[in-house]
Tab-separated table of C-alpha atoms and ligand atoms in Angstrom:
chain	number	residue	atom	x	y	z
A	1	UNK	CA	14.845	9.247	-42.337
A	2	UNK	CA	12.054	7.835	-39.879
A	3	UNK	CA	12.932	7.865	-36.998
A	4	UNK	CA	12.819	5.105	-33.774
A	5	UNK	CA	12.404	1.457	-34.719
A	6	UNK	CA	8.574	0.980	-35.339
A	7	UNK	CA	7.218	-0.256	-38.123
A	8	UNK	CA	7.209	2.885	-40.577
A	9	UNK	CA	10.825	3.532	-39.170
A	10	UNK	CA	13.967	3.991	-41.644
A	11	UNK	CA	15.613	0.915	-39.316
A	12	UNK	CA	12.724	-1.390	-40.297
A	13	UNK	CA	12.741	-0.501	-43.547
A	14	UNK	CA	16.130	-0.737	-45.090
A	15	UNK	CA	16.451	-3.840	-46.847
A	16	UNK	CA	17.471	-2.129	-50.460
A	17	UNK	CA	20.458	-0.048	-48.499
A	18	UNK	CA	21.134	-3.328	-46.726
A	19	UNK	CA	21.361	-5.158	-49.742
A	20	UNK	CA	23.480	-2.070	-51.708
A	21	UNK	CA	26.185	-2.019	-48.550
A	22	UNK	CA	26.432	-5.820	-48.931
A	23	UNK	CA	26.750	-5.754	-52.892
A	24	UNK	CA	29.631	-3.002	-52.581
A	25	UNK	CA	31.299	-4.978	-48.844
A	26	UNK	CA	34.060	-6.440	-51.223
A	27	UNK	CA	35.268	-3.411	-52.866
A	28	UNK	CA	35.420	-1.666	-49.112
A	29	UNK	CA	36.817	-4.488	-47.801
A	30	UNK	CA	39.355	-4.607	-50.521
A	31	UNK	CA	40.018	-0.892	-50.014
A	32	UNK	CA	40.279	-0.868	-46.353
A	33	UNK	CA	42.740	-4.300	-46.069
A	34	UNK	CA	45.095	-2.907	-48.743
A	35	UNK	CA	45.320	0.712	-46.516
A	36	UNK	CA	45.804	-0.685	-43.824
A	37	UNK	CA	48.842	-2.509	-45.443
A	38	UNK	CA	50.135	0.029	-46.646
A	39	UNK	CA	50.121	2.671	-43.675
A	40	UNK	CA	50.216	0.286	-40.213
A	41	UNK	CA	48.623	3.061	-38.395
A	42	UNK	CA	48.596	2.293	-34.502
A	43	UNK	CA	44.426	3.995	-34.380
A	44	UNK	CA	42.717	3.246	-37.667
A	45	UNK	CA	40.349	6.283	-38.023
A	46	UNK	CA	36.897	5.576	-39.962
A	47	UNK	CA	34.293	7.792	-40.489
A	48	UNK	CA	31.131	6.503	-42.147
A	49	UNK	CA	28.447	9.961	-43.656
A	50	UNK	CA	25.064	9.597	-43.600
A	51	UNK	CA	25.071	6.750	-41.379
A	52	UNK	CA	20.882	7.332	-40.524
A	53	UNK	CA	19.766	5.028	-37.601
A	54	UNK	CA	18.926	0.897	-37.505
A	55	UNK	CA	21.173	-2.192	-38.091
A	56	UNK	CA	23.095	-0.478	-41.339
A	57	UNK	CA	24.538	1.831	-39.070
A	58	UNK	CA	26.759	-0.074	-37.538
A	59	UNK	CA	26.945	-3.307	-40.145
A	60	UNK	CA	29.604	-1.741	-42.843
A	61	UNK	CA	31.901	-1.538	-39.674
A	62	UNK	CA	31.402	-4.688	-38.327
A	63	UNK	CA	32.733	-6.000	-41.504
A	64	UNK	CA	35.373	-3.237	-42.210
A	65	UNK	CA	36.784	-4.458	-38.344
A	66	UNK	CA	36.464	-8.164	-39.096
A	67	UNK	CA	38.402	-7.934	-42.752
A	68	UNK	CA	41.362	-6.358	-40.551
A	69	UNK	CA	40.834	-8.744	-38.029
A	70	UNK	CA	41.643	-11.638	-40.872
A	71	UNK	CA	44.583	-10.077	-42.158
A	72	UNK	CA	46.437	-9.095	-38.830
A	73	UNK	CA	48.077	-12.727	-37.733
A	74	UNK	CA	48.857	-12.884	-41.707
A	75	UNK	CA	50.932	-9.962	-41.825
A	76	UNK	CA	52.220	-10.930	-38.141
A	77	UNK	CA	51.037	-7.651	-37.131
A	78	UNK	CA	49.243	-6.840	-33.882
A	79	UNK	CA	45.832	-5.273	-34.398
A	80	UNK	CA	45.681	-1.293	-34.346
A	81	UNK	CA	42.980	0.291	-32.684
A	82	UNK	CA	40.022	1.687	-33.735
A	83	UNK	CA	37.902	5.266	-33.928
A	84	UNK	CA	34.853	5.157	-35.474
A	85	UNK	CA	32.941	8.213	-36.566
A	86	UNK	CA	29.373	7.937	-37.536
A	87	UNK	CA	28.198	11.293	-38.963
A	88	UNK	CA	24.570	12.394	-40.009
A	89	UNK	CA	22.575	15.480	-40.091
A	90	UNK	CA	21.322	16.783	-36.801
A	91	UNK	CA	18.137	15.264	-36.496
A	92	UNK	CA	19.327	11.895	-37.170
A	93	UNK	CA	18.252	9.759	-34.775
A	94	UNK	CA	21.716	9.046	-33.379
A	95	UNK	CA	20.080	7.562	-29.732
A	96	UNK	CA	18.709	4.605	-31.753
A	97	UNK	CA	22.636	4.773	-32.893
A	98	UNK	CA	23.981	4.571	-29.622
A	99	UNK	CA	21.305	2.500	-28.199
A	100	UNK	CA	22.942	-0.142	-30.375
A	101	UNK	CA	26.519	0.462	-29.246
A	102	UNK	CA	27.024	-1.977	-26.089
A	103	UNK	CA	25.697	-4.815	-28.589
A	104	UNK	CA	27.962	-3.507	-31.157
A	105	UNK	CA	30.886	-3.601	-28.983
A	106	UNK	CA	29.382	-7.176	-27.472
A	107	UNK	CA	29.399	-8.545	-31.059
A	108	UNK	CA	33.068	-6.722	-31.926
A	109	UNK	CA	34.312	-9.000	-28.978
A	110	UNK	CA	32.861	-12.591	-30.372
A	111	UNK	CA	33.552	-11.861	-33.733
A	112	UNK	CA	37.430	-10.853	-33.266
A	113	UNK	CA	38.393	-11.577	-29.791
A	114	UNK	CA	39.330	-10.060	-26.722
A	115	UNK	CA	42.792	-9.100	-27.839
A	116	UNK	CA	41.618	-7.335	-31.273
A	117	UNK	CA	40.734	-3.401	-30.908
A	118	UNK	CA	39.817	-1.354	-29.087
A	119	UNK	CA	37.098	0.237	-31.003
A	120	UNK	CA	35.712	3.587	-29.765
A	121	UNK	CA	32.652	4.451	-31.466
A	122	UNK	CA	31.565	8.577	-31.766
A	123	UNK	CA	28.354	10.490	-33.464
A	124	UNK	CA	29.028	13.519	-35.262
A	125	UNK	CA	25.994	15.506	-36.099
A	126	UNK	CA	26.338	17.937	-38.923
A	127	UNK	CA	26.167	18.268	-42.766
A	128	UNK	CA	28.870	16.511	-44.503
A	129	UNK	CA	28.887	19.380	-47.371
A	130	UNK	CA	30.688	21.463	-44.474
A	131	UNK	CA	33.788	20.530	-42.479
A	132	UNK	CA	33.187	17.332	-39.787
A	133	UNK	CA	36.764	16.641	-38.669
A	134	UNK	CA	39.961	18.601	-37.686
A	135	UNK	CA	42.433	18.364	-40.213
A	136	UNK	CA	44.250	15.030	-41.737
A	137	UNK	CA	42.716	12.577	-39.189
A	138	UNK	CA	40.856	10.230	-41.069
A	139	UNK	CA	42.238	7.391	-42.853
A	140	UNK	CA	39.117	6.029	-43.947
A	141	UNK	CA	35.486	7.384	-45.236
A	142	UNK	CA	32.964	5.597	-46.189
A	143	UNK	CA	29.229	6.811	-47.346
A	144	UNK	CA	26.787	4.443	-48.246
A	145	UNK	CA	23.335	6.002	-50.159
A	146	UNK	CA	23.890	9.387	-48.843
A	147	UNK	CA	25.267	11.819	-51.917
A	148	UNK	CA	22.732	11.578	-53.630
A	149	UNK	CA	20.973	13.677	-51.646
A	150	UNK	CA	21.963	17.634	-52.512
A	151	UNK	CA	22.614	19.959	-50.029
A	152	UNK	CA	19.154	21.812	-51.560
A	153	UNK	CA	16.289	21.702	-53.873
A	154	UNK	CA	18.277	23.736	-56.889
A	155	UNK	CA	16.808	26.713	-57.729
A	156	UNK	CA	15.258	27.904	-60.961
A	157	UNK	CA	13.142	24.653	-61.507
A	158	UNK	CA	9.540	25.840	-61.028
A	159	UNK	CA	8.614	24.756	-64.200
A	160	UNK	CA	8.817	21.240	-62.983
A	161	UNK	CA	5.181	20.769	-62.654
A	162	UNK	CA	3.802	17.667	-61.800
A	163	UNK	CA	7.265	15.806	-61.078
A	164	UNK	CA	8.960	15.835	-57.853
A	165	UNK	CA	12.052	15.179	-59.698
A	166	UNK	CA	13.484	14.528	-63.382
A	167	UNK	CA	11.094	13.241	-65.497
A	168	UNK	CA	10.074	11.994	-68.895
A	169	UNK	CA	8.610	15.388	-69.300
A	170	UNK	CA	11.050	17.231	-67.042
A	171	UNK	CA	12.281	20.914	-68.990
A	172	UNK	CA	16.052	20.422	-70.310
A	173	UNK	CA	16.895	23.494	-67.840
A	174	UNK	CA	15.489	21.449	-64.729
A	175	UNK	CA	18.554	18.469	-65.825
A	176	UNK	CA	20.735	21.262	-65.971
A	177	UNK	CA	20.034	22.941	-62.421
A	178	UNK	CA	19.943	18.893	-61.120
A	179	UNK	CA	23.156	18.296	-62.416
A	180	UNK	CA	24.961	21.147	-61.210
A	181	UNK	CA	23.376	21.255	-58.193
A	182	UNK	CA	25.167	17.572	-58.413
A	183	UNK	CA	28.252	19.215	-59.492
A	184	UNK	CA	28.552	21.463	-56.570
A	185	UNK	CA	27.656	19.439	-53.874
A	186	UNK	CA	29.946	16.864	-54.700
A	187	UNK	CA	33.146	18.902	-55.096
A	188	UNK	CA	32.398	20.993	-52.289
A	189	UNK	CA	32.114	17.551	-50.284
A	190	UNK	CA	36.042	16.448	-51.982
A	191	UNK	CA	37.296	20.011	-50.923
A	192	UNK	CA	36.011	19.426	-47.397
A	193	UNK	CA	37.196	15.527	-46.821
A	194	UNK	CA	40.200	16.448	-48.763
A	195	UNK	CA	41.180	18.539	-45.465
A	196	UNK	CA	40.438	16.230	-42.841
A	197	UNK	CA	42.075	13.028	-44.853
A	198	UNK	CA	45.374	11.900	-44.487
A	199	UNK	CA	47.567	12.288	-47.762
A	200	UNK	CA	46.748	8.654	-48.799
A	201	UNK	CA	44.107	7.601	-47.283
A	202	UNK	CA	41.092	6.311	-48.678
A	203	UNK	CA	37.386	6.796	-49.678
A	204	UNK	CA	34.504	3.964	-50.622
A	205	UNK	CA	31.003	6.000	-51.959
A	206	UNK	CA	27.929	4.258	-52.986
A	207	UNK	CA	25.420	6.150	-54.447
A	208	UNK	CA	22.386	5.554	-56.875
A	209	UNK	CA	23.385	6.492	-60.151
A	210	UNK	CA	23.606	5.856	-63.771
A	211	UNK	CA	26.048	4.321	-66.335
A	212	UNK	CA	25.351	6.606	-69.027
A	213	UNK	CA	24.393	9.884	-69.618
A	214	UNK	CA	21.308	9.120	-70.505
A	215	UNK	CA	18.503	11.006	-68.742
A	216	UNK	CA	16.449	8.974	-66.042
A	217	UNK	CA	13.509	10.528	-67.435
A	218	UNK	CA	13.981	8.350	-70.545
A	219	UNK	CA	13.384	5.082	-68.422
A	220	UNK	CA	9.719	5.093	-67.768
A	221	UNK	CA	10.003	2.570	-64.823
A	222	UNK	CA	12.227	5.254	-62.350
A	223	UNK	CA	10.598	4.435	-58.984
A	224	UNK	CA	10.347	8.680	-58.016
A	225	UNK	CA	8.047	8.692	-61.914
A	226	UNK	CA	5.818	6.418	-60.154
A	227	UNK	CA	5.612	8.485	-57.291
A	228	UNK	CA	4.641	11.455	-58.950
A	229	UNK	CA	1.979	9.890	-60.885
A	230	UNK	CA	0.547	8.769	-57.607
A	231	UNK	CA	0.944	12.250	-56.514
A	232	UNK	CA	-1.037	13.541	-60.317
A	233	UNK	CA	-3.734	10.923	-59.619
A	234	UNK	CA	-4.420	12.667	-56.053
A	235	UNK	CA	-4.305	16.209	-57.440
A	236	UNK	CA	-6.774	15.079	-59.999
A	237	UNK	CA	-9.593	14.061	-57.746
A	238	UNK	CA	-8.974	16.860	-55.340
A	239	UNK	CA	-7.374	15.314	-52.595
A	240	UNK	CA	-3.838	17.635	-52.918
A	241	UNK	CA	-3.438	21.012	-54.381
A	242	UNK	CA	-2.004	20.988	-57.805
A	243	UNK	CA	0.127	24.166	-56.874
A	244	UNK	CA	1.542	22.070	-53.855
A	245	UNK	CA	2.752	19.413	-56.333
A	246	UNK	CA	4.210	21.872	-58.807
A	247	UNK	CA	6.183	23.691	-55.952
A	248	UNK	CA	7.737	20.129	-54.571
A	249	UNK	CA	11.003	18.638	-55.967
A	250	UNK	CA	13.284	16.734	-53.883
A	251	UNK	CA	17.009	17.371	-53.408
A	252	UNK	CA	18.229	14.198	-55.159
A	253	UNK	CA	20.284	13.337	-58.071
A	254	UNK	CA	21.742	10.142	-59.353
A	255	UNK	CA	24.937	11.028	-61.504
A	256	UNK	CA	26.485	8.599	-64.608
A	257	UNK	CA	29.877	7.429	-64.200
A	258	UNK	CA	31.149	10.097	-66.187
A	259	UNK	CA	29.420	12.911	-64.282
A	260	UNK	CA	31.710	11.739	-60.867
A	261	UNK	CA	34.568	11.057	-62.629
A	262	UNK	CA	34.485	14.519	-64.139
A	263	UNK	CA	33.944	16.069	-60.825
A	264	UNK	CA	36.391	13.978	-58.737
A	265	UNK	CA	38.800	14.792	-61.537
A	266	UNK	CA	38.493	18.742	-62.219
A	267	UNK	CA	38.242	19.036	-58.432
A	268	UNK	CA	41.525	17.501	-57.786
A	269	UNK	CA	42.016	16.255	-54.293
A	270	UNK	CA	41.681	12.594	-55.054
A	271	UNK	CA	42.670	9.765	-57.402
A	272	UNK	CA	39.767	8.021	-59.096
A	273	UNK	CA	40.762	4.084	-58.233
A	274	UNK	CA	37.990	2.327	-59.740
A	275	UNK	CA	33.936	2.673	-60.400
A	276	UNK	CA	32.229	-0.533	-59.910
A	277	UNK	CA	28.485	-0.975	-60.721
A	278	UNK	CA	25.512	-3.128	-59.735
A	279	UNK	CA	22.307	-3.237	-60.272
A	280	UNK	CA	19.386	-3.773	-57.585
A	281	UNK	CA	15.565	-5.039	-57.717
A	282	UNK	CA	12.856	-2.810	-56.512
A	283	UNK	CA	12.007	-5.529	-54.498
A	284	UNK	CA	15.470	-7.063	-52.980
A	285	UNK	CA	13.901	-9.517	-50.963
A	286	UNK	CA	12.065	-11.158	-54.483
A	287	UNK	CA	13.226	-14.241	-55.620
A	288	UNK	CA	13.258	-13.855	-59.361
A	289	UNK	CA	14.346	-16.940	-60.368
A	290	UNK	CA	12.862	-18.107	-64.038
A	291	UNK	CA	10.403	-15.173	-63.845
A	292	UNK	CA	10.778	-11.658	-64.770
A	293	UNK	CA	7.725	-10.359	-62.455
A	294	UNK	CA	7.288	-11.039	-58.574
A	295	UNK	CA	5.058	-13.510	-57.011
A	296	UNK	CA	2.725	-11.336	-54.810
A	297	UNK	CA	2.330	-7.762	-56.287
A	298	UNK	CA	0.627	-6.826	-53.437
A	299	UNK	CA	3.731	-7.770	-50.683
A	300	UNK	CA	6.554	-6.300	-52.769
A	301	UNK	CA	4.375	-2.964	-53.273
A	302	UNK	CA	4.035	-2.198	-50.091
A	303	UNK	CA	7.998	-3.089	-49.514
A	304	UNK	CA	8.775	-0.466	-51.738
A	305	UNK	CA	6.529	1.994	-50.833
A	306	UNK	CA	7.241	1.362	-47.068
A	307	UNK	CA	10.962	1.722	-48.138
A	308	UNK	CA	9.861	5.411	-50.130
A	309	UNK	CA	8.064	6.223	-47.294
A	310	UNK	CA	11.194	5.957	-44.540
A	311	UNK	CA	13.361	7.636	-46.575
A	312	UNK	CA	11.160	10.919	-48.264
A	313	UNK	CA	8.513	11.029	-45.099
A	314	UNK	CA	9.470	13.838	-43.081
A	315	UNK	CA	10.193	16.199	-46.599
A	316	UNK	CA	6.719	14.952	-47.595
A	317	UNK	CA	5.355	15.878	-44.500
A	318	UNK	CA	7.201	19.435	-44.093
A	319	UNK	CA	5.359	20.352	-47.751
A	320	UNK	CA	2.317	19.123	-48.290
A	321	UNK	CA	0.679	18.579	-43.904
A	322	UNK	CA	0.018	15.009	-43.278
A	323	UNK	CA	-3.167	14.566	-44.097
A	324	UNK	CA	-2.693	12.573	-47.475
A	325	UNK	CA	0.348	10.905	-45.840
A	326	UNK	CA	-1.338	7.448	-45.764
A	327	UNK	CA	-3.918	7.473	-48.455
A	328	UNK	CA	-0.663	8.354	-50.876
A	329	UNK	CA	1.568	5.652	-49.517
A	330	UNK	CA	-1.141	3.278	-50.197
A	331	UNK	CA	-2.201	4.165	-53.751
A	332	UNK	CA	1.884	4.376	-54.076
A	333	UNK	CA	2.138	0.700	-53.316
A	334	UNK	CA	-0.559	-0.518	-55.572
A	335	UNK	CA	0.840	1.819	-58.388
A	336	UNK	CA	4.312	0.059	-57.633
A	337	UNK	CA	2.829	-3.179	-57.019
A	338	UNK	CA	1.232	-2.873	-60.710
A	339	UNK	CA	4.738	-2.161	-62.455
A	340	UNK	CA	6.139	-5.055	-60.191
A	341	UNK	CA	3.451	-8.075	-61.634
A	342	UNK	CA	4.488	-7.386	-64.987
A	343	UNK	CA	8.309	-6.316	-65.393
A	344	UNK	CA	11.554	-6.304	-63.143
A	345	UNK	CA	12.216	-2.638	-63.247
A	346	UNK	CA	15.800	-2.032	-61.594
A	347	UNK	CA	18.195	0.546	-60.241
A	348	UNK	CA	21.497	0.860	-60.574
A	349	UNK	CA	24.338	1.742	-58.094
A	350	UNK	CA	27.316	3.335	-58.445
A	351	UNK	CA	30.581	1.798	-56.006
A	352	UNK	CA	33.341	4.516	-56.338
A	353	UNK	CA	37.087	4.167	-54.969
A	354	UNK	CA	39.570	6.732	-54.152
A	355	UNK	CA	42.980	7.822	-52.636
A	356	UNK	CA	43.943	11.153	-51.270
A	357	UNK	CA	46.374	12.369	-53.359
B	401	SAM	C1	19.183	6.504	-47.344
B	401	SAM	S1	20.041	6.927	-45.895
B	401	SAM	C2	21.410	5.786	-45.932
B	401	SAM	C3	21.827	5.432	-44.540
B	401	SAM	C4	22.885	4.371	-44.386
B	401	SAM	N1	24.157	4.826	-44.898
B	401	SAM	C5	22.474	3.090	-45.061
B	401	SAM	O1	23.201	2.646	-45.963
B	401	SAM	O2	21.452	2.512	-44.691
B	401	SAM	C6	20.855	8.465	-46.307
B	401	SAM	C7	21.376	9.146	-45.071
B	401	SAM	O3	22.176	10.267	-45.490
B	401	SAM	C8	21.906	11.318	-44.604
B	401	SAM	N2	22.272	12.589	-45.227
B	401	SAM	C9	21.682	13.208	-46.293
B	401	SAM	N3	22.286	14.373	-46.528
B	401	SAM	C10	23.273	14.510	-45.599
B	401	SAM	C11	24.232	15.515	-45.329
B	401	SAM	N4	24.288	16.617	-46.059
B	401	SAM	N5	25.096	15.310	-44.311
B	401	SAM	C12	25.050	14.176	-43.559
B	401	SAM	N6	24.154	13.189	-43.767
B	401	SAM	C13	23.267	13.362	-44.779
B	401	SAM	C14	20.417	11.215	-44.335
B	401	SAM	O4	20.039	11.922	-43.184
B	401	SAM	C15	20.274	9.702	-44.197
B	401	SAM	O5	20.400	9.276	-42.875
């Protein structure tokens, strides 16, 4: 993600994860309060992968803290305490994080009072496809638009030309290598939170999926299509190398329902609780109401592209030099823009609940 908190930064543009985390807040909320019933631990531990840097960081567990908060003088219960592990990949920019701690804790204080907490707030940098925690001390994990990113690129897919992921015209053995690329990541990632859980305790995912099996190639409007026409467009008039864009894929998948409930059940650590799903404008900010296009194709373009471009930036970069960096972003917003004036193209998300068994 881009770094720091300028413009082009992942913390300035993140209003479709900020939208996702709120659309799924209930069902964590939900989780979290009837846990917490259930165990009365003295130290709630929380661990949120893939936290990236900027105001979602921290915003899940303001709310996570708050929904405890409310249910505490219910139960008659004094308010446990709280460690809170935020976990990304090394380069993360966790300073930005921890920049943001003392109004974190500042706003922890007005929202619940001086009596509720402590909360001790920690950064753990490393993958979460490999062990993060020592064993059984987390009661709660929560990931928010993180698995869908694979731990690599799978292999065997250079036929993939022109597409820098599945596509309309994708091979069938590039779904195959996606999906269990999907398959592997995501067990491996149960095995390795299955250790450091307690037996138990529970886990809220969001990720970008699918309901169906169908492949994403088959809907034409898939945001990462656009992109890699934009990307065709610039190979035809010479501004990238064609065999750039046929050796570029990135390591993403979104899985259908039955994909992670296939995985979460052959792997075994976990009960499957429930799958919620929403779906989410391009644009979130739009206001569709009694239109099915937005107002200014222009504005909610460059939203999206500026939302692309904070996420896949630094891959982009690391493949192709930055020389087109701009120019492509640009055309990509137009392209977007031009999808945007005439339908309401949509993605959906994938809320998944479960207890350590
Ligand atoms: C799109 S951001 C979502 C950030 C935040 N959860 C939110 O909702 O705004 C995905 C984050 O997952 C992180 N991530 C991807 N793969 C990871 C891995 N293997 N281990 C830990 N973090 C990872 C990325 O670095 C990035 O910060």
């Amino acid at each position: 993600m881009k770094e720091g908190v300028g413009e082009k930064s992942y913390a300035k543009n993140s209003f479709y994860q900020k939208t996702v985390l709120s659309k799924a807040k209930p069902f964590i909320e939900e989780t979290i309060v009837q846990l917490y019933c259930k165990t009365f631990p003295q130290c709630l531990t929380i661990a949120d992968l893939g936290c990236s840097s900027g105001p979602n960081s921290l915003f899940i567990i303001s709310e996570i803290l708050k929904a405890i908060n409310a249910v505490c003088p219910k139960l008659g219960r004094s308010p446990p305490e709280f460690q809170v592990f935020l976990n990304d990949l090394p380069e993360n920019d966790f300073n930005t994080v921890f920049k943001s701690t003392p109004h974190f804790y500042e706003k922890f204080t007005s929202d619940n009072g001086q009596e509720f907490g402590p909360c001790f707030v920690a950064g753990v940098p490393g993958s979460f496809y490999n062990r993060l925690f020592p064993t059984k001390t987390l009661d709660f994990v929560h990931s928010s638009c993180g698995l869908h990113w694979l731990s690599q690129v799978p292999q065997g897919i250079d036929n993939n030309k022109g597409n820098v992921y599945l596509a309309r015209t994708s091979p069938s053995n590039v779904y195959e290598a996606y999906s269990e690329q999907f398959n592997r990541d995501f067990s491996v990632f149960l095995s390795m939170r299955s250790k450091e859980m307690i037996v138990g305790g529970c886990m809220v995912i969001t990720v970008i999926g699918r309901r169906n099996l169908d492949l994403p190639s088959k809907d034409y409007r898939y945001y990462l299509e656009v992109f890699s026409k934009t990307l065709r467009d610039m190979v035809s008039e010479g501004l990238i190398e064609e065999a750039k864009l046929n050796s570029f894929n990135l390591p993403y998948y979104t899985p259908s329902i039955k994909e992670v409930q296939t995985i979460i059940q052959s792997e075994g650590s976990f009960v499957l609780d429930r799958v919620e799903t929403f779906d989410n404008d391009w644009d979130t900010s739009e206001d569709y109401v009694n239109r099915d296009f937005v107002h200014d194709k222009i504005k909610s373009g460059e939203l999206v592209a500026k939302g692309l471009r904070a996420v896949v930036e630094h891959i982009f970069v690391s493949h192709f030099g930055d020389s087109a960096l701009e120019d492509l972003f640009c055309r990509y917003a137009k392209d977007v823009g031009e999808i945007l004036a005439k339908e309401r193209p949509q993605t959906t998300t994938l809320v998944i609940c479960m207890t350590k068994n």
